[in-house]
PDB file of C-alpha atoms in Angstrom:
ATOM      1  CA  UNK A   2     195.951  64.097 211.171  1.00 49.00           C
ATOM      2  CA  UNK A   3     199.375  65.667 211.452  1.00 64.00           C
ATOM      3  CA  UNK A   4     201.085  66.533 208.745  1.00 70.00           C
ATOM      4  CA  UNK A   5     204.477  64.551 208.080  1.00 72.00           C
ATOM      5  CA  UNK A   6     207.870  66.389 208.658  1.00 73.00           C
ATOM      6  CA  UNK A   7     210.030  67.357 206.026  1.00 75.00           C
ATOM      7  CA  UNK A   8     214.076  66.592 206.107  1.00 71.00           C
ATOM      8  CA  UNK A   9     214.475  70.434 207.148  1.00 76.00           C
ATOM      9  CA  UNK A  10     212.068  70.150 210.195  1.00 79.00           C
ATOM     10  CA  UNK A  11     213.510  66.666 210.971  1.00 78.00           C
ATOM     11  CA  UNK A  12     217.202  67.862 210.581  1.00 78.00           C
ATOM     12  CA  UNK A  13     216.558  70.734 212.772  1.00 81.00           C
ATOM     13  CA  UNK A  14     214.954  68.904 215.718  1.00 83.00           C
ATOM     14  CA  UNK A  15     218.245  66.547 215.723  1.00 80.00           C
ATOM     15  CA  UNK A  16     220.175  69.802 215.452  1.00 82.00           C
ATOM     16  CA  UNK A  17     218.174  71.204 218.717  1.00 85.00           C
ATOM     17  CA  UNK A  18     218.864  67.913 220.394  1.00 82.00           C
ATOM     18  CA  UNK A  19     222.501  67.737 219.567  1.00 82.00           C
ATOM     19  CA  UNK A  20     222.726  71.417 220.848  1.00 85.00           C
ATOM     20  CA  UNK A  21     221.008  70.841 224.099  1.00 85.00           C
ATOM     21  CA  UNK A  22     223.138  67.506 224.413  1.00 82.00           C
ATOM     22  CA  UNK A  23     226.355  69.426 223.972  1.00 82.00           C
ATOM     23  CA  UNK A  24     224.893  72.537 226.373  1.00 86.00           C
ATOM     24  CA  UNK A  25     224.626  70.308 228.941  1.00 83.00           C
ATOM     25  CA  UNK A  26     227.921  68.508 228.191  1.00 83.00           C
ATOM     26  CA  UNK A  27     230.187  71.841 228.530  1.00 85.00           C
ATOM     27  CA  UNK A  28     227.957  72.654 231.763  1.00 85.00           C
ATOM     28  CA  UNK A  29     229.535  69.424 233.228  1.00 82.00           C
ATOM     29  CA  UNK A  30     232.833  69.547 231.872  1.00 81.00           C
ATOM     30  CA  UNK A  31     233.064  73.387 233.230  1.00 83.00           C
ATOM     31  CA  UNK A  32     232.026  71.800 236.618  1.00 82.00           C
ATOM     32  CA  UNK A  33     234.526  69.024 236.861  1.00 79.00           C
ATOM     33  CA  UNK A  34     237.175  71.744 235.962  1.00 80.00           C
ATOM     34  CA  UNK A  35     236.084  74.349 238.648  1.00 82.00           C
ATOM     35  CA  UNK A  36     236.250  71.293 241.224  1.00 79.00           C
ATOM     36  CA  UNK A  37     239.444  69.970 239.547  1.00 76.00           C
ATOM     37  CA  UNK A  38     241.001  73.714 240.250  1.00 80.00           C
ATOM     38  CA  UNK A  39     239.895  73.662 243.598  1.00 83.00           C
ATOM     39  CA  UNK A  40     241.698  69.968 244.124  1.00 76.00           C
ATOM     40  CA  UNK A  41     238.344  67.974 245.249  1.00 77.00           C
ATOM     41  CA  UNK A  42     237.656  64.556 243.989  1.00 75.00           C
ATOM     42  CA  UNK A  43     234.803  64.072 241.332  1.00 74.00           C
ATOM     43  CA  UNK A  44     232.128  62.034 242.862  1.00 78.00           C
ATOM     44  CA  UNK A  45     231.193  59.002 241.146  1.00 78.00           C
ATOM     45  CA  UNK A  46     227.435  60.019 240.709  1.00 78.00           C
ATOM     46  CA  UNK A  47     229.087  63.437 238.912  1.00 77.00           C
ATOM     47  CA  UNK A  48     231.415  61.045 236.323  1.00 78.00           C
ATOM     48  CA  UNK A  49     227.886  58.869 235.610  1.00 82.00           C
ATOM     49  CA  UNK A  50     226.385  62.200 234.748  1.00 80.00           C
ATOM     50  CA  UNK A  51     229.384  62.955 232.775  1.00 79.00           C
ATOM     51  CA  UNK A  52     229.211  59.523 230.519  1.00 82.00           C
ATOM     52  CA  UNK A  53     225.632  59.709 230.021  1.00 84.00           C
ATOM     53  CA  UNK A  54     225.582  63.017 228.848  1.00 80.00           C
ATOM     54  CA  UNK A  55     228.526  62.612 226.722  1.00 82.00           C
ATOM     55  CA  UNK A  56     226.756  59.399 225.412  1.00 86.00           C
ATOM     56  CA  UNK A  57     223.666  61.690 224.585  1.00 82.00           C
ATOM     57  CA  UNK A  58     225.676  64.167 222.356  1.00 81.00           C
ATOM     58  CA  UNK A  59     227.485  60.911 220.820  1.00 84.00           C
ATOM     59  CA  UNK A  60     224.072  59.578 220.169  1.00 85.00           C
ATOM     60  CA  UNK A  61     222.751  62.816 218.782  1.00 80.00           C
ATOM     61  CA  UNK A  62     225.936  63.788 216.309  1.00 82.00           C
ATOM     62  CA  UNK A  63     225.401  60.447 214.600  1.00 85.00           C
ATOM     63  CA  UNK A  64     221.903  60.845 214.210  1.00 83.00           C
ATOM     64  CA  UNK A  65     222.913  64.614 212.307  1.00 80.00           C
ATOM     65  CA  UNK A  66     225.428  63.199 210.189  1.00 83.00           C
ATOM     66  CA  UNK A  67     222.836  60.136 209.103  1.00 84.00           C
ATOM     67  CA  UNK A  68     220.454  62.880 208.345  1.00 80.00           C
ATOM     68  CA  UNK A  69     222.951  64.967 206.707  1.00 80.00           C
ATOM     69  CA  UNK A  70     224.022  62.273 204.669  1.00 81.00           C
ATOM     70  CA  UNK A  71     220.860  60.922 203.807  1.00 78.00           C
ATOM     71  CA  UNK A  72     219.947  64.511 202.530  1.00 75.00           C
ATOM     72  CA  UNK A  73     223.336  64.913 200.689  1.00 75.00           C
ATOM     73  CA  UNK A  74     222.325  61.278 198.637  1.00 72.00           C
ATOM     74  CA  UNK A  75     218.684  61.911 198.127  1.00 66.00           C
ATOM     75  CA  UNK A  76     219.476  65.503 196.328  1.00 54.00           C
ATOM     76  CA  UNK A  77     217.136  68.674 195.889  1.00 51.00           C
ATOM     77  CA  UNK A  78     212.933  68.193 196.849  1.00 49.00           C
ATOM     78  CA  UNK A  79     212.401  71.826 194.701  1.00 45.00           C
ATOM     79  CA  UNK A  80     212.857  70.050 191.481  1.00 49.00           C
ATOM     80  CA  UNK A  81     209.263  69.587 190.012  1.00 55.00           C
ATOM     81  CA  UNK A  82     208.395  66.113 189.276  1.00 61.00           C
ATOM     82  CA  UNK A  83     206.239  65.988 186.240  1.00 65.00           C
ATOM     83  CA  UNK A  84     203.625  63.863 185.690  1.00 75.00           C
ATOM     84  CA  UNK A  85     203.303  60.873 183.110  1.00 75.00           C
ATOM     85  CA  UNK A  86     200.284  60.925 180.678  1.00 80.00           C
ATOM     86  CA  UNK A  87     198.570  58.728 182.605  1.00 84.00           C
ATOM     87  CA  UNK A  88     198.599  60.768 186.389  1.00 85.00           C
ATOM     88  CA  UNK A  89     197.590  63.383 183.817  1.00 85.00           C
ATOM     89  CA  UNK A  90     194.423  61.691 182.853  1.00 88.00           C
ATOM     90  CA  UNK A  91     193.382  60.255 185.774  1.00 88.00           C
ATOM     91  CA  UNK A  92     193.748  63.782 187.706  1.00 89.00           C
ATOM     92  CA  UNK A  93     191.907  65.237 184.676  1.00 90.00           C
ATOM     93  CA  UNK A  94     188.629  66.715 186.283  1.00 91.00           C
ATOM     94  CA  UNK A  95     186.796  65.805 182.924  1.00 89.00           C
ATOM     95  CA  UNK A  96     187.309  62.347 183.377  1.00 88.00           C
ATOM     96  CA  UNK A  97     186.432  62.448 186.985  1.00 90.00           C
ATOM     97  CA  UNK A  98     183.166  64.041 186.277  1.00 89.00           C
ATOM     98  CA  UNK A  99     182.356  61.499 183.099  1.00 88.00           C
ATOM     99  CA  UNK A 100     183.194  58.381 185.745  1.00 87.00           C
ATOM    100  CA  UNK A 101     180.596  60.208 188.357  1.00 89.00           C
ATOM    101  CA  UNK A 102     178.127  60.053 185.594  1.00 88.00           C
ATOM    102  CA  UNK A 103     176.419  56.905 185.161  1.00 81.00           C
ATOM    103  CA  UNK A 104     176.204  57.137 181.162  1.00 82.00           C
ATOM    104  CA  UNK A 105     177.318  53.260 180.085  1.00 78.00           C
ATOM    105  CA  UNK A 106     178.888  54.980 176.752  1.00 84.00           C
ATOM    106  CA  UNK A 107     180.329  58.517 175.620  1.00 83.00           C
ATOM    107  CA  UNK A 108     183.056  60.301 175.190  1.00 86.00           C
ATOM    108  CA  UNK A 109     185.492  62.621 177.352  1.00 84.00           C
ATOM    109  CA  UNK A 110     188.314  64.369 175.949  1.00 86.00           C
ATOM    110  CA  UNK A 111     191.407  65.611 177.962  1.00 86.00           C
ATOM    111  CA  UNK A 112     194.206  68.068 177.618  1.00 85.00           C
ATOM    112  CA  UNK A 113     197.597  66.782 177.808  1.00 81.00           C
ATOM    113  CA  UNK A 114     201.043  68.579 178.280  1.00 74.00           C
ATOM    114  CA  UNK A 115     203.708  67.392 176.749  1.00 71.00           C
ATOM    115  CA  UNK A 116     206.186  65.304 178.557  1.00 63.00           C
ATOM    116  CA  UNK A 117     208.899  66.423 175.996  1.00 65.00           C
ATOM    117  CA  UNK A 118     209.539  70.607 175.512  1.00 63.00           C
ATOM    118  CA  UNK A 119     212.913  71.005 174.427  1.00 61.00           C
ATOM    119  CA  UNK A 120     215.387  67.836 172.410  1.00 60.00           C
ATOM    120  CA  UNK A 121     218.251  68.468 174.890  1.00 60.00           C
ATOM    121  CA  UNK A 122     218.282  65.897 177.796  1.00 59.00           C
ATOM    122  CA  UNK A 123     219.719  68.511 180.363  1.00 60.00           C
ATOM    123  CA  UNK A 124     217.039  71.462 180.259  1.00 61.00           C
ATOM    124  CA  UNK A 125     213.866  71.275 182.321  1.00 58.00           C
ATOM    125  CA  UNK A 126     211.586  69.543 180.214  1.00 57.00           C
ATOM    126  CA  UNK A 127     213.710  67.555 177.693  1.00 61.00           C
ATOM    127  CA  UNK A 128     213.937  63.686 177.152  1.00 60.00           C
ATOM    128  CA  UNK A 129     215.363  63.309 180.497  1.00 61.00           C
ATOM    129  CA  UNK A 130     212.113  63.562 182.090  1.00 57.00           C
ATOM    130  CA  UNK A 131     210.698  60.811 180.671  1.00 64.00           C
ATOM    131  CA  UNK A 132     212.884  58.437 182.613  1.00 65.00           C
ATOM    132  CA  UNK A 133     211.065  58.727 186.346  1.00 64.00           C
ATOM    133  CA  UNK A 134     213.288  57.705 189.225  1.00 65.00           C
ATOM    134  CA  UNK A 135     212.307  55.239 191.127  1.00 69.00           C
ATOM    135  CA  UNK A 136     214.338  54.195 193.801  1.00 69.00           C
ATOM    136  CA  UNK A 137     213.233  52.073 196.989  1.00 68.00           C
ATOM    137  CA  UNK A 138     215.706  51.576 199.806  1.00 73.00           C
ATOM    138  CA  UNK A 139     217.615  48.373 200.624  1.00 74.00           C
ATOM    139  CA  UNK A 140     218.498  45.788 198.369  1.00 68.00           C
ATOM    140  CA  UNK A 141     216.012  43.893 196.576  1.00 66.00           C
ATOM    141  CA  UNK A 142     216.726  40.163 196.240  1.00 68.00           C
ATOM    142  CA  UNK A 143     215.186  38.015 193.335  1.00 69.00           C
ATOM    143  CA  UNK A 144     212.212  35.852 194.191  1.00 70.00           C
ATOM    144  CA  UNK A 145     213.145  32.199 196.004  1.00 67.00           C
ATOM    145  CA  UNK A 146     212.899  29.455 193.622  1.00 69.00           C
ATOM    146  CA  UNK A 147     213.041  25.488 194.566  1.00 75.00           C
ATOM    147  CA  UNK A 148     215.869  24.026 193.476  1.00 74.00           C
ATOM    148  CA  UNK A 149     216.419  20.736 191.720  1.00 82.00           C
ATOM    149  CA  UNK A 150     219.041  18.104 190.714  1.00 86.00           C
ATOM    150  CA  UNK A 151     218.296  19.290 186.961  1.00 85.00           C
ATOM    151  CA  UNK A 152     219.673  23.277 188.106  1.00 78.00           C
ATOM    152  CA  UNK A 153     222.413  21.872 189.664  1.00 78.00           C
ATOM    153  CA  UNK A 154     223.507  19.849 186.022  1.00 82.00           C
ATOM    154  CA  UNK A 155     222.365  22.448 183.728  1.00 73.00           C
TER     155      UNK A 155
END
């Protein structure tokens, strides 16, 4: 299985694309100029090539700046995300081992870190942290309901 792209990777393929687009563009443009200087007529085949290619880089830049801006909203990946008390138990190799085990009763105790360090809510560590982001994309409408002559009154 391959391994999924980060923004960086993804951001510098569109770059690639947008700079081979725009290579290709100034190839034609410098083209149309040497034939312009010499006073021959652009062919209409050589003005196709000319749209699509400019359509390309069009195409391309708006694909960078949605990337770019995406990126820009979204805001650092190196911040470390900690991990709630309860992704802390269940990735606890004690209690892994203890559900392998088919013992019906016992005991397994697990070492927690704590969520809070410091009583500030801007340093690493502080009360902050225990508000987890969650964001999903799009808007999120409320459930549909059936509607009735009492609503409507009320």
């Amino acid at each position: 299985m391959t391994e999924p792209k980060t923004a960086e990777q993804l951001a510098g393929e569109v770059k690639a694309a947008f700079d081979a687009k725009h290579d290709q563009v100034k190839a034609i443009a410098e083209e149309a100029l040497g034939k312009a200087k010499t006073g021959e007529d652009l062919s209409a085949a050589t003005k196709q090539l000319a749209d699509e290619a400019l359509t390309g880089m069009n195409e391309a830049k708006a694909r960078l700046d949605e990337l770019e801006q995406k990126m820009a909203r979204k805001g650092p990946d190196d911040q470390a995300r900690h991990q709630t008390v309860g992704e802390q138990v269940v990735a606890a190799e004690e209690i892994k081992s203890f559900l392998e085990s088919k013992v019906s009763r016992g005991r397994a105790s697990v070492e927690i870190k704590a969520i809070i360090s410091s009583l500030t809510t801007d340093a690493a560590g502080s009360a902050g942290d225990l508000i987890v982001p969650d964001r999903l994309p799009g808007i999120i409408a409320p459930g549909q309901r059936r509607l009735t002559v009492r609503d409507l009154l009320t």
